[in-house]
mmCIF file of C-alpha atoms and ligand atoms in Angstrom:
data_model
loop_
_atom_site.group_PDB
_atom_site.id
_atom_site.type_symbol
_atom_site.label_atom_id
_atom_site.label_comp_id
_atom_site.label_asym_id
_atom_site.label_seq_id
_atom_site.Cartn_x
_atom_site.Cartn_y
_atom_site.Cartn_z
ATOM 1 C CA MET A 204 40.832 -142.422 -127.644
ATOM 2 C CA THR A 205 44.436 -143.281 -128.511
ATOM 3 C CA ALA A 206 46.831 -140.445 -129.180
ATOM 4 C CA THR A 207 48.363 -140.568 -132.661
ATOM 5 C CA THR A 208 52.122 -140.546 -132.708
ATOM 6 C CA ASN A 209 53.930 -137.992 -134.809
ATOM 7 C CA PRO A 210 56.978 -139.937 -136.096
ATOM 8 C CA ASN A 211 58.915 -136.696 -136.688
ATOM 9 C CA LYS A 212 58.467 -135.744 -133.003
ATOM 10 C CA ALA A 213 59.097 -139.288 -131.774
ATOM 11 C CA LEU A 214 62.397 -139.466 -133.688
ATOM 12 C CA TRP A 215 63.818 -136.400 -131.940
ATOM 13 C CA GLU A 216 62.411 -137.214 -128.510
ATOM 14 C CA LYS A 217 64.138 -140.579 -128.749
ATOM 15 C CA GLY A 218 67.504 -140.593 -127.027
ATOM 16 C CA ASP A 219 68.982 -137.291 -125.940
ATOM 17 C CA PHE A 220 70.214 -134.932 -128.650
ATOM 18 C CA THR A 221 71.776 -132.656 -125.991
ATOM 19 C CA ARG A 222 74.612 -135.229 -125.761
ATOM 20 C CA ILE A 223 75.520 -134.593 -129.404
ATOM 21 C CA ALA A 224 74.766 -130.849 -129.269
ATOM 22 C CA GLU A 225 77.502 -130.469 -126.646
ATOM 23 C CA SER A 226 80.034 -131.236 -129.390
ATOM 24 C CA MET A 227 78.599 -128.462 -131.610
ATOM 25 C CA ARG A 228 78.685 -125.449 -129.246
ATOM 26 C CA GLU A 229 81.842 -123.728 -130.581
ATOM 27 C CA SER A 230 80.593 -123.818 -134.177
ATOM 28 C CA GLY A 231 77.131 -122.642 -133.129
ATOM 29 C CA GLU A 232 78.654 -119.647 -131.396
ATOM 30 C CA ALA A 233 80.985 -118.898 -134.340
ATOM 31 C CA LEU A 234 78.112 -119.015 -136.827
ATOM 32 C CA VAL A 235 75.892 -116.746 -134.731
ATOM 33 C CA SER A 236 78.738 -114.231 -134.360
ATOM 34 C CA LYS A 237 78.679 -113.809 -138.169
ATOM 35 C CA LEU A 238 74.960 -112.966 -138.391
ATOM 36 C CA GLY A 239 75.138 -109.283 -137.426
ATOM 37 C CA ILE A 240 72.978 -109.751 -134.337
ATOM 38 C CA THR A 241 72.294 -106.552 -132.432
ATOM 39 C CA GLU A 242 70.604 -105.680 -129.146
ATOM 40 C CA GLY A 243 66.825 -106.091 -129.279
ATOM 41 C CA LEU A 244 66.718 -107.936 -132.626
ATOM 42 C CA GLN A 245 63.694 -110.260 -132.687
ATOM 43 C CA VAL A 246 65.060 -113.731 -133.445
ATOM 44 C CA LEU A 247 63.319 -117.066 -133.967
ATOM 45 C CA ASP A 248 65.481 -120.197 -133.776
ATOM 46 C CA LEU A 249 63.460 -122.947 -135.423
ATOM 47 C CA GLY A 250 64.329 -126.557 -134.622
ATOM 48 C CA CYS A 251 66.506 -125.019 -131.925
ATOM 49 C CA GLY A 252 67.316 -128.183 -129.973
ATOM 50 C CA ASP A 253 68.686 -127.188 -126.559
ATOM 51 C CA GLY A 254 69.835 -123.800 -127.824
ATOM 52 C CA THR A 255 73.224 -124.237 -129.514
ATOM 53 C CA THR A 256 72.511 -121.134 -131.626
ATOM 54 C CA ALA A 257 69.682 -119.601 -129.556
ATOM 55 C CA VAL A 258 71.917 -119.151 -126.496
ATOM 56 C CA PRO A 259 74.732 -117.195 -128.214
ATOM 57 C CA ALA A 260 72.140 -115.099 -130.099
ATOM 58 C CA ALA A 261 70.577 -114.119 -126.754
ATOM 59 C CA GLN A 262 74.032 -113.484 -125.277
ATOM 60 C CA LEU A 263 74.528 -110.918 -128.067
ATOM 61 C CA GLY A 264 71.421 -109.079 -126.818
ATOM 62 C CA ALA A 265 68.724 -110.339 -129.213
ATOM 63 C CA ASP A 266 65.250 -111.275 -127.956
ATOM 64 C CA VAL A 267 65.212 -114.945 -128.878
ATOM 65 C CA LEU A 268 62.445 -117.510 -129.099
ATOM 66 C CA GLY A 269 63.531 -121.115 -129.622
ATOM 67 C CA VAL A 270 60.906 -123.422 -131.114
ATOM 68 C CA ASP A 271 61.358 -127.170 -131.340
ATOM 69 C CA ILE A 272 59.106 -130.174 -131.846
ATOM 70 C CA ALA A 273 60.820 -132.241 -129.124
ATOM 71 C CA SER A 274 59.523 -131.556 -125.614
ATOM 72 C CA ASN A 275 62.687 -132.921 -123.954
ATOM 73 C CA LEU A 276 64.857 -130.504 -125.946
ATOM 74 C CA VAL A 277 62.570 -127.544 -125.179
ATOM 75 C CA ALA A 278 62.918 -128.435 -121.479
ATOM 76 C CA ALA A 279 66.708 -128.691 -121.837
ATOM 77 C CA GLY A 280 66.820 -125.284 -123.573
ATOM 78 C CA LYS A 281 64.755 -123.684 -120.802
ATOM 79 C CA ALA A 282 67.105 -125.140 -118.196
ATOM 80 C CA ARG A 283 70.157 -123.726 -120.016
ATOM 81 C CA ALA A 284 68.556 -120.265 -120.339
ATOM 82 C CA GLU A 285 67.741 -120.246 -116.639
ATOM 83 C CA GLU A 286 71.178 -121.444 -115.613
ATOM 84 C CA LEU A 287 72.777 -118.717 -117.729
ATOM 85 C CA GLY A 288 70.352 -116.054 -116.426
ATOM 86 C CA LEU A 289 69.170 -115.206 -119.958
ATOM 87 C CA THR A 290 65.798 -113.514 -119.455
ATOM 88 C CA ASN A 291 65.696 -112.548 -123.169
ATOM 89 C CA LEU A 292 65.605 -116.217 -124.259
ATOM 90 C CA SER A 293 62.521 -118.423 -124.156
ATOM 91 C CA PHE A 294 61.646 -121.799 -125.619
ATOM 92 C CA GLN A 295 58.380 -123.396 -126.665
ATOM 93 C CA GLU A 296 57.193 -126.482 -128.462
ATOM 94 C CA GLY A 297 56.138 -126.080 -132.072
ATOM 95 C CA ASP A 298 56.216 -127.705 -135.481
ATOM 96 C CA ALA A 299 58.055 -126.005 -138.357
ATOM 97 C CA THR A 300 55.380 -127.215 -140.769
ATOM 98 C CA ASP A 301 52.669 -125.261 -138.913
ATOM 99 C CA LEU A 302 53.714 -122.365 -136.684
ATOM 100 C CA ASN A 303 50.112 -121.294 -135.992
ATOM 101 C CA GLU A 304 51.059 -119.985 -132.537
ATOM 102 C CA LEU A 305 53.360 -117.353 -134.108
ATOM 103 C CA ASP A 306 52.105 -114.135 -135.723
ATOM 104 C CA HIS A 307 52.827 -113.045 -139.288
ATOM 105 C CA LYS A 308 55.897 -110.819 -139.740
ATOM 106 C CA SER A 309 57.121 -111.051 -136.151
ATOM 107 C CA PHE A 310 60.863 -111.767 -136.478
ATOM 108 C CA ASP A 311 63.800 -109.808 -137.892
ATOM 109 C CA LEU A 312 65.843 -112.996 -138.173
ATOM 110 C CA VAL A 313 64.728 -116.615 -138.447
ATOM 111 C CA ILE A 314 67.592 -119.067 -137.865
ATOM 112 C CA SER A 315 67.312 -122.778 -138.503
ATOM 113 C CA ILE A 316 70.561 -124.701 -138.253
ATOM 114 C CA PHE A 317 70.055 -128.377 -139.113
ATOM 115 C CA GLY A 318 66.542 -127.883 -137.669
ATOM 116 C CA ALA A 319 63.733 -127.137 -140.132
ATOM 117 C CA MET A 320 65.455 -129.381 -142.681
ATOM 118 C CA PHE A 321 64.302 -132.341 -140.574
ATOM 119 C CA ALA A 322 60.600 -131.431 -140.718
ATOM 120 C CA PRO A 323 58.459 -133.207 -143.304
ATOM 121 C CA LYS A 324 56.569 -131.130 -145.908
ATOM 122 C CA PRO A 325 59.392 -128.792 -146.979
ATOM 123 C CA PHE A 326 57.081 -126.457 -148.916
ATOM 124 C CA ASP A 327 55.027 -125.850 -145.754
ATOM 125 C CA VAL A 328 58.227 -125.206 -143.821
ATOM 126 C CA ALA A 329 59.444 -122.596 -146.341
ATOM 127 C CA ARG A 330 56.010 -120.910 -146.324
ATOM 128 C CA GLU A 331 55.944 -120.739 -142.517
ATOM 129 C CA MET A 332 59.470 -119.345 -142.239
ATOM 130 C CA VAL A 333 58.617 -116.649 -144.791
ATOM 131 C CA ARG A 334 55.283 -115.860 -143.112
ATOM 132 C CA VAL A 335 56.777 -115.138 -139.674
ATOM 133 C CA THR A 336 59.691 -113.034 -141.022
ATOM 134 C CA LYS A 337 59.278 -109.231 -141.113
ATOM 135 C CA PRO A 338 59.675 -107.419 -144.430
ATOM 136 C CA GLY A 339 63.349 -106.422 -144.563
ATOM 137 C CA GLY A 340 64.204 -109.361 -142.299
ATOM 138 C CA ARG A 341 66.299 -112.465 -142.996
ATOM 139 C CA ILE A 342 66.114 -116.239 -142.854
ATOM 140 C CA VAL A 343 69.341 -118.185 -142.322
ATOM 141 C CA MET A 344 69.311 -121.953 -142.689
ATOM 142 C CA GLY A 345 72.118 -124.451 -142.215
ATOM 143 C CA ASN A 346 71.481 -127.626 -144.196
ATOM 144 C CA TRP A 347 73.572 -130.773 -144.558
ATOM 145 C CA ILE A 348 74.451 -131.631 -148.166
ATOM 146 C CA PRO A 349 73.548 -134.986 -149.733
ATOM 147 C CA ASN A 350 76.524 -137.094 -150.892
ATOM 148 C CA ASP A 351 78.995 -134.642 -149.390
ATOM 149 C CA PRO A 352 82.183 -136.485 -148.395
ATOM 150 C CA THR A 353 82.178 -135.045 -144.847
ATOM 151 C CA LEU A 354 80.765 -136.512 -141.642
ATOM 152 C CA VAL A 355 77.012 -136.071 -141.489
ATOM 153 C CA ALA A 356 76.182 -136.990 -145.103
ATOM 154 C CA GLN A 357 78.423 -140.030 -144.750
ATOM 155 C CA ILE A 358 76.759 -141.140 -141.476
ATOM 156 C CA LEU A 359 73.454 -140.993 -143.329
ATOM 157 C CA LYS A 360 74.805 -142.864 -146.329
ATOM 158 C CA ILE A 361 76.252 -145.669 -144.203
ATOM 159 C CA SER A 362 73.136 -145.855 -141.994
ATOM 160 C CA SER A 363 70.747 -146.015 -144.931
ATOM 161 C CA ALA A 364 72.391 -149.224 -146.157
ATOM 162 C CA TYR A 365 71.299 -150.880 -142.875
ATOM 163 C CA SER A 366 67.788 -149.398 -142.799
ATOM 164 C CA PRO A 367 64.584 -150.397 -144.579
ATOM 165 C CA PRO A 368 63.639 -148.222 -147.570
ATOM 166 C CA PRO A 369 61.724 -145.092 -146.517
ATOM 167 C CA PRO A 370 57.938 -145.049 -146.944
ATOM 168 C CA GLU A 371 56.592 -143.989 -150.316
ATOM 169 C CA GLY A 372 56.415 -140.223 -150.698
ATOM 170 C CA PHE A 373 59.120 -139.630 -148.088
ATOM 171 C CA VAL A 374 61.162 -136.505 -148.859
ATOM 172 C CA SER A 375 64.697 -136.801 -147.535
ATOM 173 C CA PRO A 376 65.754 -133.941 -145.214
ATOM 174 C CA MET A 377 69.006 -133.865 -147.187
ATOM 175 C CA THR A 378 67.133 -132.410 -150.188
ATOM 176 C CA TRP A 379 67.378 -129.079 -148.306
ATOM 177 C CA GLY A 380 71.109 -129.221 -149.088
ATOM 178 C CA VAL A 381 70.482 -128.875 -152.843
ATOM 179 C CA GLU A 382 70.292 -125.263 -154.060
ATOM 180 C CA GLU A 383 67.610 -125.905 -156.728
ATOM 181 C CA ASN A 384 65.282 -127.412 -154.121
ATOM 182 C CA VAL A 385 65.786 -124.476 -151.769
ATOM 183 C CA ILE A 386 65.028 -122.008 -154.591
ATOM 184 C CA GLU A 387 61.913 -123.943 -155.605
ATOM 185 C CA ARG A 388 60.569 -124.141 -152.042
ATOM 186 C CA PHE A 389 61.072 -120.449 -151.301
ATOM 187 C CA ALA A 390 59.750 -119.484 -154.758
ATOM 188 C CA GLU A 391 56.490 -121.188 -153.873
ATOM 189 C CA ALA A 392 56.449 -119.130 -150.674
ATOM 190 C CA GLY A 393 56.759 -115.960 -152.804
ATOM 191 C CA VAL A 394 60.506 -115.301 -152.592
ATOM 192 C CA PRO A 395 62.314 -114.630 -155.889
ATOM 193 C CA LYS A 396 65.600 -116.433 -156.340
ATOM 194 C CA GLU A 397 67.545 -113.149 -156.459
ATOM 195 C CA GLN A 398 66.820 -112.825 -152.726
ATOM 196 C CA ILE A 399 68.441 -116.149 -151.888
ATOM 197 C CA SER A 400 72.180 -116.656 -151.493
ATOM 198 C CA PHE A 401 74.252 -119.720 -150.754
ATOM 199 C CA GLU A 402 77.635 -120.451 -149.309
ATOM 200 C CA ARG A 403 79.504 -123.494 -148.061
ATOM 201 C CA ASP A 404 80.386 -123.326 -144.388
ATOM 202 C CA THR A 405 81.845 -125.704 -141.821
ATOM 203 C CA TYR A 406 80.650 -127.006 -138.459
ATOM 204 C CA THR A 407 83.199 -128.842 -136.341
ATOM 205 C CA PHE A 408 82.179 -131.589 -133.931
ATOM 206 C CA ASN A 409 84.488 -131.335 -130.913
ATOM 207 C CA TYR A 410 84.272 -134.212 -128.469
ATOM 208 C CA PRO A 411 86.442 -134.849 -125.400
ATOM 209 C CA GLY A 412 86.671 -138.639 -126.066
ATOM 210 C CA THR A 413 87.952 -140.805 -128.919
ATOM 211 C CA PRO A 414 86.202 -141.093 -132.309
ATOM 212 C CA SER A 415 84.769 -144.496 -131.337
ATOM 213 C CA GLU A 416 83.382 -143.007 -128.136
ATOM 214 C CA LEU A 417 81.684 -140.352 -130.270
ATOM 215 C CA VAL A 418 80.190 -143.128 -132.445
ATOM 216 C CA THR A 419 78.866 -144.699 -129.247
ATOM 217 C CA ALA A 420 77.333 -141.353 -128.226
ATOM 218 C CA PHE A 421 75.533 -141.203 -131.609
ATOM 219 C CA ARG A 422 74.428 -144.827 -131.149
ATOM 220 C CA ARG A 423 73.013 -144.151 -127.675
ATOM 221 C CA TYR A 424 71.603 -140.637 -128.012
ATOM 222 C CA TYR A 425 71.040 -139.529 -131.658
ATOM 223 C CA GLY A 426 67.565 -140.610 -132.847
ATOM 224 C CA PRO A 427 68.426 -141.284 -136.510
ATOM 225 C CA THR A 428 71.507 -143.355 -135.569
ATOM 226 C CA MET A 429 69.550 -145.180 -132.837
ATOM 227 C CA ASN A 430 67.019 -146.183 -135.501
ATOM 228 C CA ALA A 431 69.783 -147.366 -137.839
ATOM 229 C CA PHE A 432 71.213 -149.558 -135.060
ATOM 230 C CA ASP A 433 67.730 -150.928 -134.316
ATOM 231 C CA ALA A 434 67.353 -151.854 -137.996
ATOM 232 C CA ALA A 435 70.884 -153.324 -138.165
ATOM 233 C CA GLY A 436 70.195 -155.312 -134.971
ATOM 234 C CA ALA A 437 67.125 -156.891 -136.537
ATOM 235 C CA ASN A 438 69.525 -158.471 -139.063
ATOM 236 C CA GLY A 439 72.304 -159.178 -136.548
ATOM 237 C CA ARG A 440 74.480 -156.487 -138.175
ATOM 238 C CA GLU A 441 75.032 -153.996 -135.324
ATOM 239 C CA ASP A 442 78.784 -154.729 -135.172
ATOM 240 C CA ASP A 443 79.142 -154.094 -138.917
ATOM 241 C CA LEU A 444 77.423 -150.711 -138.575
ATOM 242 C CA GLN A 445 79.523 -149.797 -135.515
ATOM 243 C CA GLY A 446 82.678 -150.794 -137.436
ATOM 244 C CA GLU A 447 81.816 -148.770 -140.538
ATOM 245 C CA LEU A 448 80.987 -145.702 -138.461
ATOM 246 C CA GLU A 449 84.192 -146.055 -136.409
ATOM 247 C CA THR A 450 86.248 -146.189 -139.617
ATOM 248 C CA LEU A 451 84.462 -143.071 -140.894
ATOM 249 C CA PHE A 452 84.903 -141.105 -137.644
ATOM 250 C CA ASP A 453 88.586 -142.165 -137.397
ATOM 251 C CA GLU A 454 89.324 -141.138 -140.973
ATOM 252 C CA GLN A 455 87.679 -137.748 -140.531
ATOM 253 C CA ASN A 456 89.165 -136.942 -137.145
ATOM 254 C CA THR A 457 91.738 -134.128 -137.262
ATOM 255 C CA SER A 458 92.708 -134.255 -133.570
ATOM 256 C CA GLU A 459 95.869 -136.066 -132.545
ATOM 257 C CA ASP A 460 95.586 -135.935 -128.761
ATOM 258 C CA GLY A 461 93.062 -138.700 -128.119
ATOM 259 C CA THR A 462 90.062 -136.388 -128.473
ATOM 260 C CA THR A 463 87.859 -135.908 -131.525
ATOM 261 C CA SER A 464 87.513 -132.941 -133.839
ATOM 262 C CA ILE A 465 85.656 -133.523 -137.088
ATOM 263 C CA PRO A 466 84.798 -130.725 -139.536
ATOM 264 C CA ALA A 467 81.646 -131.125 -141.621
ATOM 265 C CA THR A 468 80.559 -129.030 -144.595
ATOM 266 C CA PHE A 469 77.048 -127.584 -144.822
ATOM 267 C CA LEU A 470 75.065 -125.296 -147.096
ATOM 268 C CA ARG A 471 74.359 -121.901 -145.538
ATOM 269 C CA VAL A 472 71.241 -120.373 -147.059
ATOM 270 C CA THR A 473 70.370 -116.703 -146.590
ATOM 271 C CA VAL A 474 66.965 -115.420 -147.658
ATOM 272 C CA ASP A 475 66.448 -111.645 -147.653
ATOM 273 C CA ARG A 476 62.856 -110.457 -147.246
HETATM 274 C C1 SAM B 1812 70.061 -132.017 -135.600
HETATM 275 S S1 SAM B 1812 69.023 -131.261 -134.404
HETATM 276 C C2 SAM B 1812 69.644 -129.589 -134.433
HETATM 277 C C3 SAM B 1812 69.245 -128.777 -133.221
HETATM 278 C C4 SAM B 1812 69.814 -127.354 -133.149
HETATM 279 N N1 SAM B 1812 69.372 -126.504 -134.220
HETATM 280 C C5 SAM B 1812 71.307 -127.397 -133.074
HETATM 281 O O1 SAM B 1812 71.965 -126.794 -133.943
HETATM 282 O O2 SAM B 1812 71.836 -128.019 -132.136
HETATM 283 C C6 SAM B 1812 67.458 -131.158 -135.254
HETATM 284 C C7 SAM B 1812 66.418 -130.442 -134.438
HETATM 285 O O3 SAM B 1812 65.270 -130.189 -135.248
HETATM 286 C C8 SAM B 1812 64.125 -130.443 -134.467
HETATM 287 N N2 SAM B 1812 62.983 -130.712 -135.356
HETATM 288 C C9 SAM B 1812 62.814 -131.782 -136.168
HETATM 289 N N3 SAM B 1812 61.640 -131.692 -136.820
HETATM 290 C C10 SAM B 1812 61.057 -130.528 -136.407
HETATM 291 C C11 SAM B 1812 59.824 -129.874 -136.713
HETATM 292 N N4 SAM B 1812 58.938 -130.412 -137.562
HETATM 293 N N5 SAM B 1812 59.557 -128.705 -136.113
HETATM 294 C C12 SAM B 1812 60.421 -128.158 -135.222
HETATM 295 N N6 SAM B 1812 61.585 -128.738 -134.874
HETATM 296 C C13 SAM B 1812 61.914 -129.900 -135.470
HETATM 297 C C14 SAM B 1812 64.542 -131.636 -133.618
HETATM 298 O O4 SAM B 1812 63.703 -131.845 -132.516
HETATM 299 C C15 SAM B 1812 65.959 -131.270 -133.254
HETATM 300 O O5 SAM B 1812 66.031 -130.487 -132.095
#
């Protein structure tokens, strides 16, 4: 019997997202510090990667479970928790579209920062997040915004011009950055729109090298960009893609000391249960 490949899992196990996550630690910590986390709060971090938000949540005293579809990132998260001596932080593999291993109403706070947005079947994802949240609890999502002029939406826009059209029926992860879609998905999971609030927030990518070195890190380690370069390479256009991304990263860089600091806008969604 041949194992079927889950393309969603394969995308994130490709490369090594920890190399990009390292540039997102300060913003992860700043965001978590605004969530009113208290000792003993039961927190789920969904699509947690190697723990950019799960680690600071545990450092604030919450009992945190990080769930991610990528086995390499779950392993990296476990290694970070162990290194930091965080016994209140654990990680396990799971799929945001079907969290069957988690009980109903088990978390006070479900965080998903640029995580669940990347799972297919957004209505299933909303239903699962709602199902595992306790009454009176909260869901906080961070979602990139389509056509936003800042970094991540622009990387996607540039990359898509080099990539084949997505398969029929494909729902772009970026649709989670549109308020009407978020309202519709949570409404189907039983949450009235009055319980959902939105604000624009900023994540800053801080990297110790130059903007072009950060482009190279995306090219080597970030699954979606790796795929774009594979597609560009098939048409002999890798240099064009590298050039366009370097121009973008240079234009958006606010650091003047040879390092890189690029702010990117996202939609912060809060759902009150
Ligand atoms: C851009 S990374 C963000 C990781 C982390 N939240 C952070 O802020 O660094 C997207 C994460 O979502 C995870 N992911 C994608 N699809 C998923 C799914 N269906 N279920 C659970 N995790 C998923 C990926 O493996 C990856 O770790």
